[in-house]
């Protein structure tokens, strides 16, 4: 009797606790991403350049790359990989305000949705790429994403958990850039 | 002996604590040079120490002349000094070389100490290493009036207590030959991109420099000449940034080798060291990474670590060595590891493969375990 109560209590607890959005370092169950893929930055950061080297040079994913892609860049793309994080210097050098970068991103996401392109959002720049500007971009990209991968140092406040849970987007939190690369590779169909 | 000791002390004090506003101080400027020499204990691989004025004679005798350390091992140096003109972008016949500069800003002390660590420990097994530990000699001997730090950093080293002067971001105006303008426009800066007047005395806004300009501009020009004459393939400028700047823990790379920096950042990440990549851009005219990268054959990188003492008003009593957030071992360790990681990529990717190799440097774990053992 006592044992049965324990089981019932456990079932009750599991029922009332929302399923965590975080799936630590393992690909979530679901559709695989398909190539050709296109890698770009949201926020004009240079983190995308690091991910390009990681995903293409080290992991041979062969993604097309343009730091400030637009809708016309997508071509035959099947998966759009967004590296999120606002760089004030990057925005300034590109002659863009945050509002203009948000507008560019909205157009890019809308074009991807119209073409049935899957979106994978990455955040790899750690705390240096957090703050109000980055958060605005994160909130813009996550709802449109099939998956989100974040390096833990940029998610100390669990902001990604909150937003992903709100939109029921699978989140993969990893501890390093290398793990982020592996997570992305695992999400792509061989 | 006692008299000689007193004389030495007087020389040092004269060097690091110049009285302000007296024209004859310029004649004492070589004392700054000697003070820097006495601060260092060169390692076995140092084959030569030259004055920076060898690369621009008009610096000789000024408060901006500073020691340049040449490190090499296992190779005979090319005896001939080839003619050069960096505007031609033609590499010289000298041995492929790496340049490390500390003390562009003398209050960014981890960059200075990392450069000194290379001079005292590095052994180039392939290629050649040139280190300028205190590029702005005059700034090494003065405090920034708007952002002073401690007078010096003390490290109780393996061979006794060592004192490293914590200086200023700017050339000491007592040693500069030109007055600050109302607004300063870096060379090549676009219209409207003027800076505050004292940036005129910031070496890292004066590249590519000017042989007939201010002493600050001449110092920048001397570095451009050094890069060209010594066949510098990879050049590092070691800096620090304050907590509010958003620049700390970053590598700023010229676009021509941004992928090399990205690869190095990945390698650092594999070791648990997190650095952010930033791109050297057109708006950075006058800065080392932009002008070295644009005007010479060298791959140019600027490295920034976090100096919590760089806050408005300064922190003269700040304990740089033992600070919990950004202790000195960590700041120096990141500089050393980042330089070595980038050089590892160049050794792997450039032709000929393996052209540069540096041994005997302590890594960040060794510095964490016992910083003093390496000083």
XYZ file of C-alpha atoms in Angstrom:
565
model
C 0.000 0.000 0.000
C 2.775 2.379 0.967
C 4.645 1.482 -2.230
C 1.539 2.094 -4.352
C 1.106 5.518 -2.765
C 4.701 6.313 -3.590
C 4.127 5.378 -7.238
C 0.954 7.458 -7.335
C 2.747 10.401 -5.790
C 5.529 10.090 -8.336
C 3.038 9.953 -11.224
C 1.283 13.029 -9.822
C 4.509 14.941 -9.473
C 5.593 14.050 -13.014
C 2.197 15.122 -14.295
C 2.266 18.583 -12.764
C 5.907 19.415 -13.582
C 6.255 20.796 -17.118
C 8.637 18.857 -19.286
C 11.984 20.603 -19.316
C 12.972 22.171 -22.570
C 16.592 21.371 -21.913
C 18.022 18.219 -23.348
C 21.600 18.159 -22.128
C 24.125 17.546 -24.877
C 21.976 15.145 -26.817
C 19.978 15.653 -29.965
C 16.273 15.880 -29.260
C 13.964 13.355 -30.790
C 12.490 14.784 -33.941
C 13.140 15.476 -37.559
C 16.699 15.737 -38.733
C 17.900 18.896 -40.409
C 18.663 18.666 -44.095
C 21.419 20.086 -46.257
C 22.171 22.319 -48.060
C 22.515 24.555 -45.072
C 23.257 28.257 -44.809
C 25.087 29.864 -41.880
C 24.662 33.514 -40.976
C 24.891 35.923 -38.087
C 22.009 37.657 -36.364
C 23.476 40.725 -34.713
C 26.546 41.096 -36.973
C 28.712 39.158 -34.523
C 31.958 37.405 -35.377
C 30.846 34.279 -33.511
C 29.428 33.149 -36.840
C 32.968 33.201 -38.275
C 34.084 30.874 -35.482
C 31.136 28.558 -36.129
C 31.905 28.566 -39.846
C 35.388 27.254 -39.113
C 34.054 24.748 -36.594
C 31.209 23.423 -38.750
C 32.876 23.554 -42.146
C 36.627 23.158 -41.553
C 36.544 20.816 -38.588
C 33.239 18.997 -39.019
C 32.950 19.204 -42.815
C 29.281 20.204 -42.832
C 29.749 22.300 -45.953
C 27.383 25.123 -45.042
C 27.219 28.224 -47.191
C 28.208 31.336 -45.256
C 27.421 35.014 -45.355
C 27.607 37.092 -42.194
C 24.697 39.277 -43.300
C 22.605 37.114 -45.576
C 19.294 38.306 -46.959
C 16.255 36.522 -48.351
C 17.818 36.282 -51.801
C 20.843 34.498 -50.360
C 18.834 31.438 -49.377
C 18.525 29.871 -52.858
C 18.049 26.101 -52.468
C 18.796 26.165 -48.756
C 16.935 23.609 -46.663
C 18.288 24.641 -43.261
C 19.155 28.131 -42.061
C 21.618 28.264 -39.156
C 21.452 31.540 -37.213
C 24.295 32.502 -34.876
C 22.648 34.991 -32.519
C 24.352 37.757 -30.547
C 24.461 41.508 -30.963
C 27.819 43.127 -31.620
C 27.586 46.882 -31.380
C 30.831 47.244 -33.300
C 29.648 44.819 -35.933
C 26.372 46.619 -36.339
C 28.176 49.951 -36.538
C 30.616 48.681 -39.144
C 27.753 47.307 -41.219
C 26.016 50.653 -40.918
C 23.037 49.057 -39.206
C 21.081 50.054 -36.136
C 19.628 47.340 -33.926
C 16.213 48.133 -35.353
C 17.529 47.651 -38.894
C 19.148 44.361 -37.918
C 15.843 43.222 -36.392
C 14.077 44.163 -39.620
C 16.659 42.228 -41.683
C 16.226 39.196 -39.438
C 12.438 39.329 -39.674
C 12.641 39.347 -43.463
C 15.111 36.469 -43.421
C 12.950 34.375 -41.095
C 9.808 35.129 -43.091
C 11.556 34.077 -46.297
C 12.740 30.860 -44.653
C 9.235 30.035 -43.425
C 7.747 30.759 -46.842
C 10.196 28.350 -48.451
C 9.790 25.691 -45.775
C 13.379 26.131 -44.614
C 14.116 24.801 -41.132
C 15.846 27.198 -38.737
C 18.487 26.223 -36.206
C 19.422 28.949 -33.730
C 22.805 28.993 -32.022
C 24.194 31.170 -29.239
C 27.898 30.605 -28.738
C 29.316 33.945 -27.624
C 28.731 33.533 -23.895
C 27.938 36.427 -21.618
C 29.700 38.827 -24.005
C 26.776 38.334 -26.383
C 23.993 38.842 -23.880
C 22.171 41.977 -22.877
C 19.122 43.835 -24.070
C 20.109 43.948 -27.738
C 21.016 40.273 -27.884
C 17.929 39.303 -25.908
C 15.718 41.072 -28.432
C 17.304 39.064 -31.226
C 17.069 35.821 -29.255
C 13.353 36.377 -28.668
C 12.932 37.032 -32.373
C 14.688 33.883 -33.572
C 13.717 31.204 -31.070
C 9.983 31.017 -31.888
C 10.846 30.315 -35.534
C 13.435 27.661 -34.741
C 13.258 23.897 -34.951
C 16.065 23.629 -32.401
C 18.183 25.915 -30.274
C 21.772 25.200 -29.213
C 23.341 27.375 -26.519
C 26.758 27.316 -24.863
C 26.051 27.304 -21.132
C 28.168 30.360 -20.324
C 25.625 32.465 -22.199
C 22.658 30.903 -20.389
C 23.579 31.367 -16.747
C 20.292 33.162 -16.136
C 18.388 30.379 -17.929
C 16.913 32.929 -20.319
C 17.054 30.397 -23.154
C 15.197 27.857 -21.009
C 12.420 30.360 -20.409
C 11.975 31.409 -24.021
C 12.295 27.883 -25.402
C 9.797 26.564 -22.867
C 7.382 29.347 -23.768
C 7.443 28.351 -27.444
C 8.062 24.627 -26.868
C 11.295 24.655 -28.829
C 13.833 21.915 -28.024
C 16.903 23.399 -26.369
C 20.316 21.790 -26.287
C 22.663 23.304 -23.739
C 26.335 22.442 -24.120
C 29.456 23.386 -22.232
C 31.830 24.352 -25.027
C 32.112 25.444 -28.625
C 33.285 21.972 -29.598
C 30.190 20.427 -28.020
C 28.044 22.971 -29.844
C 29.597 21.814 -33.114
C 28.928 18.180 -32.314
C 25.343 18.979 -31.346
C 24.778 20.786 -34.643
C 26.350 17.977 -36.630
C 24.151 15.441 -34.866
C 21.068 17.418 -35.788
C 21.854 17.198 -39.492
C 20.829 14.180 -41.503
C 23.836 12.175 -42.684
C 79.687 50.366 -3.368
C 77.242 52.380 -1.308
C 77.764 55.430 -3.520
C 77.211 53.315 -6.637
C 74.026 51.903 -5.144
C 72.781 55.398 -4.377
C 73.575 56.462 -7.936
C 71.610 53.481 -9.294
C 68.672 54.339 -7.077
C 68.796 57.939 -8.186
C 68.859 56.878 -11.822
C 65.816 54.641 -11.334
C 63.857 57.285 -9.478
C 64.714 59.838 -12.112
C 63.517 57.429 -14.739
C 60.215 56.399 -13.256
C 59.290 59.624 -11.474
C 60.144 62.508 -13.799
C 59.389 65.980 -12.518
C 56.892 67.581 -14.831
C 57.121 70.559 -17.072
C 60.861 71.023 -17.432
C 62.296 71.022 -20.913
C 65.625 69.567 -19.888
C 63.900 66.315 -18.941
C 63.983 65.277 -22.557
C 67.738 65.035 -22.172
C 67.205 62.488 -19.384
C 64.962 60.338 -21.543
C 67.467 57.491 -22.042
C 67.000 56.800 -18.337
C 63.552 55.482 -19.172
C 65.214 53.067 -21.554
C 67.619 51.920 -18.852
C 64.827 51.554 -16.321
C 63.080 49.123 -18.656
C 66.301 47.187 -19.218
C 66.765 46.857 -15.474
C 63.191 45.674 -15.008
C 63.742 42.535 -17.118
C 65.810 39.382 -16.757
C 66.243 38.180 -20.339
C 66.160 34.436 -20.924
C 68.733 32.288 -22.678
C 67.173 32.706 -26.106
C 67.633 36.480 -26.172
C 70.387 36.999 -28.709
C 70.231 40.750 -29.046
C 68.665 43.855 -27.517
C 68.207 46.806 -29.842
C 66.750 50.253 -29.300
C 63.550 50.925 -31.206
C 65.364 53.961 -32.610
C 67.301 51.522 -34.808
C 64.119 51.423 -36.851
C 63.581 55.176 -36.797
C 66.699 57.163 -35.843
C 64.788 60.309 -34.912
C 63.565 58.510 -31.780
C 67.096 58.212 -30.467
C 67.555 60.026 -27.195
C 63.860 60.684 -26.816
C 61.560 59.460 -24.068
C 60.001 57.044 -26.555
C 63.069 54.950 -27.322
C 62.524 51.498 -25.863
C 64.288 48.122 -25.844
C 63.510 45.546 -28.539
C 64.412 41.954 -27.634
C 65.387 39.470 -30.333
C 64.966 35.789 -29.417
C 66.320 33.014 -31.560
C 67.831 29.601 -31.171
C 69.243 27.028 -33.543
C 69.464 29.394 -36.467
C 72.163 31.763 -37.634
C 70.802 35.208 -38.116
C 70.888 36.804 -41.501
C 73.724 39.283 -41.210
C 72.633 41.622 -43.924
C 69.944 44.167 -43.307
C 67.903 44.304 -46.486
C 66.524 47.517 -47.786
C 62.824 47.876 -47.185
C 59.791 49.907 -47.944
C 56.606 48.701 -46.318
C 54.483 50.429 -48.880
C 55.805 47.916 -51.412
C 54.533 45.033 -49.235
C 57.641 43.068 -50.127
C 58.894 40.832 -47.337
C 62.529 41.199 -46.515
C 65.067 38.431 -46.670
C 65.236 38.179 -42.903
C 64.127 35.054 -41.062
C 60.341 34.622 -40.651
C 59.506 36.383 -37.435
C 56.791 36.779 -34.843
C 56.393 40.164 -33.127
C 54.854 40.538 -29.674
C 54.216 44.012 -28.287
C 53.288 44.804 -24.700
C 52.874 48.215 -23.151
C 51.218 50.010 -26.009
C 49.097 51.105 -23.058
C 51.262 50.841 -19.959
C 48.314 50.512 -17.582
C 47.259 47.287 -19.305
C 49.727 45.484 -17.164
C 48.963 41.857 -18.005
C 49.965 42.537 -21.603
C 53.265 43.987 -20.390
C 53.901 41.039 -18.078
C 52.974 38.469 -20.718
C 55.468 40.083 -23.098
C 58.097 40.023 -20.349
C 57.327 36.342 -19.740
C 58.092 35.605 -23.396
C 61.432 37.427 -23.111
C 62.384 35.553 -19.969
C 61.178 32.037 -20.874
C 60.433 31.556 -24.572
C 62.780 29.514 -26.722
C 62.037 29.737 -30.429
C 62.956 26.358 -31.895
C 61.908 27.464 -35.363
C 61.600 31.009 -36.648
C 62.417 34.099 -34.660
C 60.640 36.058 -31.963
C 60.904 39.807 -31.410
C 59.365 41.263 -28.257
C 58.854 44.900 -27.316
C 57.669 44.678 -23.697
C 57.076 48.361 -23.019
C 56.331 50.075 -26.275
C 55.471 53.429 -24.721
C 58.559 53.988 -22.577
C 57.474 57.401 -21.344
C 54.039 56.100 -20.318
C 55.757 53.325 -18.346
C 57.140 55.953 -16.011
C 54.023 57.923 -15.237
C 50.470 57.471 -13.994
C 47.322 58.267 -15.919
C 45.927 61.297 -14.058
C 42.362 60.364 -14.980
C 42.669 56.637 -14.337
C 45.573 55.951 -11.988
C 46.406 52.457 -10.872
C 48.869 51.297 -8.251
C 52.364 52.757 -8.594
C 53.686 49.291 -9.367
C 52.801 45.608 -9.287
C 54.833 43.493 -6.890
C 55.463 39.852 -7.637
C 57.402 37.901 -5.056
C 59.219 35.937 -7.686
C 61.500 32.939 -7.669
C 64.485 35.283 -7.544
C 63.105 37.784 -5.059
C 60.592 40.596 -5.098
C 60.128 42.221 -8.471
C 58.524 45.569 -9.122
C 56.750 46.304 -12.379
C 55.672 49.882 -12.941
C 51.967 50.363 -13.674
C 51.919 53.217 -16.145
C 49.577 55.214 -18.311
C 47.625 54.773 -21.506
C 49.180 57.910 -22.942
C 52.614 59.249 -23.731
C 53.827 61.440 -20.878
C 53.265 64.999 -22.191
C 56.602 66.002 -20.650
C 58.320 63.800 -23.200
C 56.115 64.651 -26.183
C 57.357 67.325 -28.569
C 53.967 68.449 -29.834
C 51.024 69.809 -27.898
C 47.695 67.973 -27.952
C 45.318 69.291 -30.618
C 41.753 70.285 -29.758
C 40.513 67.200 -31.603
C 42.628 64.337 -32.848
C 41.893 62.617 -36.145
C 43.686 59.262 -36.540
C 45.432 58.754 -39.870
C 42.891 57.704 -42.466
C 39.916 58.306 -40.184
C 36.741 59.274 -41.946
C 35.369 62.783 -41.555
C 33.727 63.297 -38.206
C 35.643 60.468 -36.555
C 37.632 62.795 -34.335
C 38.840 61.731 -30.905
C 39.510 63.575 -27.681
C 42.686 65.627 -27.596
C 44.858 63.303 -25.534
C 44.282 60.399 -27.939
C 46.953 62.279 -29.912
C 49.356 60.637 -27.426
C 47.858 57.162 -27.781
C 50.173 55.007 -29.902
C 47.281 52.761 -30.823
C 45.493 55.553 -32.629
C 48.564 56.708 -34.537
C 49.389 53.858 -36.925
C 50.892 53.821 -39.496
C 52.697 56.694 -37.835
C 54.648 59.586 -39.192
C 58.431 59.905 -39.364
C 58.156 63.694 -38.997
C 55.234 63.748 -36.598
C 54.831 63.712 -32.850
C 57.008 61.295 -30.885
C 53.939 59.112 -30.395
C 53.401 58.996 -34.165
C 57.101 58.314 -34.732
C 56.938 55.372 -32.338
C 54.080 53.914 -34.350
C 56.108 54.456 -37.516
C 59.129 52.712 -35.991
C 56.977 49.624 -35.383
C 55.797 49.668 -39.002
C 59.436 49.839 -40.084
C 60.359 46.976 -37.741
C 57.579 44.785 -39.159
C 58.797 45.391 -42.698
C 62.517 45.131 -42.044
C 62.356 42.012 -39.883
C 59.998 39.986 -42.088
C 57.328 39.832 -39.402
C 54.693 37.332 -40.468
C 52.529 37.415 -37.367
C 52.209 40.382 -35.011
C 50.466 40.593 -31.658
C 49.487 43.685 -29.681
C 48.704 42.711 -26.070
C 46.083 44.843 -24.335
C 43.579 44.866 -21.513
C 40.091 46.298 -21.197
C 37.959 47.519 -18.325
C 34.779 45.821 -17.099
C 32.425 48.186 -18.906
C 34.156 48.253 -22.276
C 32.786 44.969 -23.604
C 36.181 44.269 -25.140
C 37.666 41.940 -22.539
C 38.566 38.333 -23.315
C 38.636 38.975 -27.035
C 40.847 38.500 -30.055
C 40.551 41.185 -32.710
C 41.837 39.878 -35.988
C 42.405 41.445 -39.373
C 40.014 39.978 -41.971
C 42.825 38.351 -43.970
C 43.382 35.818 -41.188
C 40.064 35.873 -39.316
C 39.729 32.125 -39.901
C 43.075 31.557 -38.184
C 41.820 33.428 -35.136
C 38.587 31.441 -35.245
C 40.517 28.177 -35.298
C 42.678 29.327 -32.404
C 39.578 30.284 -30.418
C 38.219 26.792 -30.981
C 41.503 25.295 -29.789
C 41.394 27.526 -26.714
C 37.801 26.451 -26.122
C 38.938 22.826 -26.140
C 41.203 23.757 -23.216
C 38.371 25.463 -21.360
C 39.560 28.984 -22.226
C 36.827 31.196 -23.649
C 37.718 34.043 -25.954
C 35.431 36.015 -28.236
C 36.369 36.856 -31.808
C 36.056 40.330 -33.185
C 36.847 41.596 -36.630
C 39.246 44.427 -37.377
C 37.220 46.876 -39.404
C 37.592 50.007 -41.470
C 36.417 52.101 -38.515
C 39.553 50.955 -36.677
C 41.868 53.161 -38.751
C 44.898 54.152 -36.728
C 44.834 50.969 -34.618
C 47.525 48.334 -34.777
C 45.438 45.392 -35.973
C 43.960 47.429 -38.799
C 47.065 49.206 -40.082
C 49.524 46.316 -39.603
C 47.082 44.075 -41.437
C 46.378 46.581 -44.207
C 49.856 47.922 -44.843
C 52.216 45.011 -44.212
C 52.459 41.323 -44.978
C 51.944 40.501 -41.301
C 48.885 38.793 -39.891
C 47.721 41.124 -37.143
C 46.028 40.283 -33.864
C 45.116 42.326 -30.803
C 44.369 40.422 -27.599
C 42.318 41.845 -24.720
C 41.995 40.470 -21.191
C 39.974 41.895 -18.308
C 41.659 44.481 -16.109
C 39.158 45.232 -13.326
C 41.236 48.254 -12.320
C 40.462 50.107 -15.533
C 37.484 52.081 -14.306
C 36.780 55.819 -14.443
C 38.722 57.526 -11.683
C 41.109 54.589 -11.411
C 41.757 52.177 -8.545
C 45.176 52.989 -7.074
C 44.808 50.468 -4.235
C 43.561 47.632 -6.398
C 45.210 44.228 -5.841
C 45.867 43.046 -9.390
C 47.764 39.943 -8.363
C 45.106 38.325 -6.194
C 41.834 39.754 -7.483
C 39.164 37.039 -7.328
C 37.438 37.809 -10.632
C 40.424 38.400 -12.858
C 43.646 37.509 -11.066
C 46.932 38.326 -12.715
C 47.817 34.683 -13.440
C 44.618 34.349 -15.437
C 45.158 37.536 -17.417
C 48.773 36.711 -18.259
C 47.837 33.086 -18.908
C 45.154 34.008 -21.423
C 47.608 36.237 -23.281
C 50.229 33.514 -23.438
C 47.809 30.748 -24.387
C 46.132 32.872 -27.056
C 49.439 33.855 -28.652
C 50.582 30.226 -28.686
C 47.241 28.975 -30.029
C 47.305 31.456 -32.926
C 50.932 30.629 -33.674
C 50.017 26.935 -33.638
C 47.463 27.576 -36.368
C 49.965 29.593 -38.411
C 52.558 26.842 -38.047
C 50.002 24.332 -39.297
C 48.432 26.341 -42.116
C 51.217 28.543 -43.521
C 53.980 27.621 -45.912
C 56.403 26.245 -45.044
C 54.561 24.123 -42.533
C 55.933 24.423 -39.033
C 57.846 27.640 -39.726
C 57.396 28.858 -36.159
C 57.738 26.939 -32.930
C 58.131 28.323 -29.426
C 59.035 26.123 -26.473
C 59.435 26.560 -22.741
C 56.548 28.911 -22.091
C 54.464 28.233 -18.989
C 50.789 27.669 -19.747
C 47.862 29.055 -17.802
C 47.708 26.039 -15.495
C 51.342 26.494 -14.496
C 50.789 30.206 -13.920
C 47.698 29.463 -11.840
C 49.606 26.971 -9.727
C 52.550 29.261 -9.096
C 52.750 32.605 -10.874
C 55.745 33.686 -8.818
C 57.841 30.759 -9.993
C 58.021 32.289 -13.459
C 59.175 35.753 -12.375
